[in-house]
Amino acid sequence: MTARIATSDGVFAGIVDWELLSPSGRRDILQRPVQAVDPELRRQVETIVARVRNGGDRALRELSRELDGAMPDQLQVSEAEFRDAEVALPKRALDAMQVAIANVRRFHLAQLPQSIDIDTMPGI
C-alpha cells in the first residue's frame, strides 16, 4: 500500500493544504460540498450504512471488495501498520488531522443532552 503524496493542487489524501491552493481553489473549497445536497449520494450512503448495520464485518468485506477491489483478511489495522502509516504522514497532515479530531469531538460533545433543573414558578 502506498501513501498518497501532496500534489500541486494542495490535496493530500483528502486533506486540503490551504497554502498550496490557488485563489480559485480556496474559493471552491469554501463552497458547501455537493455531497451535502446530492440526494443520490445521500441514498447511496444510507444504503451502505444499512448494509454495515445489518451485515457487520461480512458487509464491510463485501463493500471493500466492491468499492476498492480489496479483499482484506483482517479489518483491524495492526499497531505496526498504524505506526508505519503515521510515520509516513507529513507532520502538517498529522497536525491537521489532530485539529480536525479535536473540532469534531468538541462539536459533538456540545450536542450531548444535558439535564436541566428549572422552577417555572415557585414550587413547580
PDB file of C-alpha atoms in Angstrom:
ATOM      1  CA  MET A   1       0.000   0.000   0.000  1.00  0.00           C
ATOM      2  CA  THR A   2       1.442   3.384  -0.928  1.00  0.00           C
ATOM      3  CA  ALA A   3       0.902   6.700   0.753  1.00  0.00           C
ATOM      4  CA  ARG A   4      -0.579   9.455  -1.361  1.00  0.00           C
ATOM      5  CA  ILE A   5       1.758  12.417  -1.584  1.00  0.00           C
ATOM      6  CA  ALA A   6       0.551  16.010  -1.521  1.00  0.00           C
ATOM      7  CA  THR A   7       0.004  17.287  -5.042  1.00  0.00           C
ATOM      8  CA  SER A   8       0.383  20.748  -6.515  1.00  0.00           C
ATOM      9  CA  ASP A   9      -3.361  21.320  -6.093  1.00  0.00           C
ATOM     10  CA  GLY A  10      -2.926  21.121  -2.312  1.00  0.00           C
ATOM     11  CA  VAL A  11      -4.747  17.840  -1.678  1.00  0.00           C
ATOM     12  CA  PHE A  12      -3.204  15.110   0.455  1.00  0.00           C
ATOM     13  CA  ALA A  13      -5.345  12.009   0.832  1.00  0.00           C
ATOM     14  CA  GLY A  14      -8.440  14.163   1.123  1.00  0.00           C
ATOM     15  CA  ILE A  15      -6.728  16.690   3.387  1.00  0.00           C
ATOM     16  CA  VAL A  16      -6.504  20.147   1.881  1.00  0.00           C
ATOM     17  CA  ASP A  17      -3.335  22.178   2.301  1.00  0.00           C
ATOM     18  CA  TRP A  18      -4.634  25.752   2.250  1.00  0.00           C
ATOM     19  CA  GLU A  19      -1.179  27.154   1.495  1.00  0.00           C
ATOM     20  CA  LEU A  20      -0.951  25.218  -1.788  1.00  0.00           C
ATOM     21  CA  LEU A  21      -4.402  26.178  -3.076  1.00  0.00           C
ATOM     22  CA  SER A  22      -4.852  28.788  -5.782  1.00  0.00           C
ATOM     23  CA  PRO A  23      -7.307  31.637  -5.114  1.00  0.00           C
ATOM     24  CA  SER A  24      -9.986  29.814  -7.130  1.00  0.00           C
ATOM     25  CA  GLY A  25      -9.186  26.570  -5.301  1.00  0.00           C
ATOM     26  CA  ARG A  26      -9.643  28.350  -1.983  1.00  0.00           C
ATOM     27  CA  ARG A  27     -12.990  29.738  -3.152  1.00  0.00           C
ATOM     28  CA  ASP A  28     -14.091  26.287  -4.293  1.00  0.00           C
ATOM     29  CA  ILE A  29     -13.120  24.571  -1.048  1.00  0.00           C
ATOM     30  CA  LEU A  30     -15.188  27.044   0.965  1.00  0.00           C
ATOM     31  CA  GLN A  31     -18.356  26.256  -1.001  1.00  0.00           C
ATOM     32  CA  ARG A  32     -20.978  23.945   0.501  1.00  0.00           C
ATOM     33  CA  PRO A  33     -19.965  20.440  -0.567  1.00  0.00           C
ATOM     34  CA  VAL A  34     -22.090  18.988  -3.343  1.00  0.00           C
ATOM     35  CA  GLN A  35     -22.486  15.775  -1.336  1.00  0.00           C
ATOM     36  CA  ALA A  36     -24.400  17.728   1.309  1.00  0.00           C
ATOM     37  CA  VAL A  37     -27.202  18.404  -1.170  1.00  0.00           C
ATOM     38  CA  ASP A  38     -26.937  15.496  -3.630  1.00  0.00           C
ATOM     39  CA  PRO A  39     -29.932  13.205  -2.944  1.00  0.00           C
ATOM     40  CA  GLU A  40     -28.457  10.318  -4.963  1.00  0.00           C
ATOM     41  CA  LEU A  41     -25.233  10.373  -2.967  1.00  0.00           C
ATOM     42  CA  ARG A  42     -27.246  10.536   0.254  1.00  0.00           C
ATOM     43  CA  ARG A  43     -29.247   7.473  -0.841  1.00  0.00           C
ATOM     44  CA  GLN A  44     -26.039   5.581  -1.641  1.00  0.00           C
ATOM     45  CA  VAL A  45     -24.551   6.406   1.769  1.00  0.00           C
ATOM     46  CA  GLU A  46     -27.750   5.372   3.559  1.00  0.00           C
ATOM     47  CA  THR A  47     -27.655   2.050   1.674  1.00  0.00           C
ATOM     48  CA  ILE A  48     -24.037   1.441   2.707  1.00  0.00           C
ATOM     49  CA  VAL A  49     -24.730   2.300   6.351  1.00  0.00           C
ATOM     50  CA  ALA A  50     -27.746  -0.026   6.403  1.00  0.00           C
ATOM     51  CA  ARG A  51     -25.689  -2.850   4.872  1.00  0.00           C
ATOM     52  CA  VAL A  52     -22.994  -2.484   7.524  1.00  0.00           C
ATOM     53  CA  ARG A  53     -25.512  -2.250  10.370  1.00  0.00           C
ATOM     54  CA  ASN A  54     -27.237  -5.407   9.172  1.00  0.00           C
ATOM     55  CA  GLY A  55     -24.229  -7.372   7.941  1.00  0.00           C
ATOM     56  CA  GLY A  56     -21.389  -6.252  10.211  1.00  0.00           C
ATOM     57  CA  ASP A  57     -17.885  -7.375   9.245  1.00  0.00           C
ATOM     58  CA  ARG A  58     -19.199  -9.528   6.388  1.00  0.00           C
ATOM     59  CA  ALA A  59     -20.770  -6.425   4.817  1.00  0.00           C
ATOM     60  CA  LEU A  60     -17.555  -4.445   5.333  1.00  0.00           C
ATOM     61  CA  ARG A  61     -15.564  -7.102   3.484  1.00  0.00           C
ATOM     62  CA  GLU A  62     -18.113  -7.177   0.644  1.00  0.00           C
ATOM     63  CA  LEU A  63     -18.090  -3.387   0.358  1.00  0.00           C
ATOM     64  CA  SER A  64     -14.295  -3.321   0.427  1.00  0.00           C
ATOM     65  CA  ARG A  65     -14.241  -5.787  -2.474  1.00  0.00           C
ATOM     66  CA  GLU A  66     -16.970  -3.931  -4.425  1.00  0.00           C
ATOM     67  CA  LEU A  67     -15.719  -0.379  -3.897  1.00  0.00           C
ATOM     68  CA  ASP A  68     -11.952  -0.780  -3.547  1.00  0.00           C
ATOM     69  CA  GLY A  69     -11.221  -4.118  -5.191  1.00  0.00           C
ATOM     70  CA  ALA A  70      -9.602  -5.190  -1.910  1.00  0.00           C
ATOM     71  CA  MET A  71     -10.250  -8.425  -0.082  1.00  0.00           C
ATOM     72  CA  PRO A  72      -8.842  -7.887   3.406  1.00  0.00           C
ATOM     73  CA  ASP A  73      -8.298 -10.849   5.707  1.00  0.00           C
ATOM     74  CA  GLN A  74      -8.325  -8.545   8.698  1.00  0.00           C
ATOM     75  CA  LEU A  75     -10.416  -5.420   9.127  1.00  0.00           C
ATOM     76  CA  GLN A  76      -8.463  -4.236  12.129  1.00  0.00           C
ATOM     77  CA  VAL A  77      -5.207  -2.412  11.431  1.00  0.00           C
ATOM     78  CA  SER A  78      -2.261  -3.753  13.418  1.00  0.00           C
ATOM     79  CA  GLU A  79      -0.259  -1.486  15.717  1.00  0.00           C
ATOM     80  CA  ALA A  80       2.715  -1.803  13.360  1.00  0.00           C
ATOM     81  CA  GLU A  81       0.611  -0.810  10.316  1.00  0.00           C
ATOM     82  CA  PHE A  82      -0.791   2.139  12.241  1.00  0.00           C
ATOM     83  CA  ARG A  83       2.693   3.288  13.311  1.00  0.00           C
ATOM     84  CA  ASP A  84       4.050   2.915   9.767  1.00  0.00           C
ATOM     85  CA  ALA A  85       1.174   4.952   8.335  1.00  0.00           C
ATOM     86  CA  GLU A  86       1.601   7.637  10.980  1.00  0.00           C
ATOM     87  CA  VAL A  87       5.347   7.906  10.318  1.00  0.00           C
ATOM     88  CA  ALA A  88       4.698   8.180   6.558  1.00  0.00           C
ATOM     89  CA  LEU A  89       2.463  11.240   7.043  1.00  0.00           C
ATOM     90  CA  PRO A  90       3.954  14.700   6.802  1.00  0.00           C
ATOM     91  CA  LYS A  91       3.824  16.460  10.186  1.00  0.00           C
ATOM     92  CA  ARG A  92       1.470  19.128   8.796  1.00  0.00           C
ATOM     93  CA  ALA A  93      -1.027  16.454   7.704  1.00  0.00           C
ATOM     94  CA  LEU A  94      -0.896  14.719  11.088  1.00  0.00           C
ATOM     95  CA  ASP A  95      -1.309  18.065  12.876  1.00  0.00           C
ATOM     96  CA  ALA A  96      -4.295  18.902  10.636  1.00  0.00           C
ATOM     97  CA  MET A  97      -5.935  15.567  11.465  1.00  0.00           C
ATOM     98  CA  GLN A  98      -5.441  16.118  15.189  1.00  0.00           C
ATOM     99  CA  VAL A  99      -7.057  19.553  14.921  1.00  0.00           C
ATOM    100  CA  ALA A 100      -9.954  18.037  12.938  1.00  0.00           C
ATOM    101  CA  ILE A 101     -10.436  15.307  15.547  1.00  0.00           C
ATOM    102  CA  ALA A 102     -10.499  17.888  18.340  1.00  0.00           C
ATOM    103  CA  ASN A 103     -13.012  20.017  16.413  1.00  0.00           C
ATOM    104  CA  VAL A 104     -15.330  17.082  15.745  1.00  0.00           C
ATOM    105  CA  ARG A 105     -15.119  15.953  19.369  1.00  0.00           C
ATOM    106  CA  ARG A 106     -15.843  19.477  20.665  1.00  0.00           C
ATOM    107  CA  PHE A 107     -18.789  19.882  18.262  1.00  0.00           C
ATOM    108  CA  HIS A 108     -20.413  16.578  19.216  1.00  0.00           C
ATOM    109  CA  LEU A 109     -19.803  16.959  22.942  1.00  0.00           C
ATOM    110  CA  ALA A 110     -21.768  20.209  22.739  1.00  0.00           C
ATOM    111  CA  GLN A 111     -24.671  18.216  21.252  1.00  0.00           C
ATOM    112  CA  LEU A 112     -24.935  15.759  24.133  1.00  0.00           C
ATOM    113  CA  PRO A 113     -28.198  16.087  26.031  1.00  0.00           C
ATOM    114  CA  GLN A 114     -27.873  17.924  29.296  1.00  0.00           C
ATOM    115  CA  SER A 115     -30.241  17.678  32.217  1.00  0.00           C
ATOM    116  CA  ILE A 116     -31.715  20.905  33.496  1.00  0.00           C
ATOM    117  CA  ASP A 117     -33.256  21.891  36.786  1.00  0.00           C
ATOM    118  CA  ILE A 118     -35.677  24.767  36.491  1.00  0.00           C
ATOM    119  CA  ASP A 119     -38.535  26.154  38.548  1.00  0.00           C
ATOM    120  CA  THR A 120     -41.092  27.656  36.183  1.00  0.00           C
ATOM    121  CA  MET A 121     -42.975  29.055  39.161  1.00  0.00           C
ATOM    122  CA  PRO A 122     -42.403  28.857  42.914  1.00  0.00           C
ATOM    123  CA  GLY A 123     -42.942  25.226  43.908  1.00  0.00           C
ATOM    124  CA  ILE A 124     -43.342  23.989  40.309  1.00  0.00           C
TER     125      ILE A 124
END
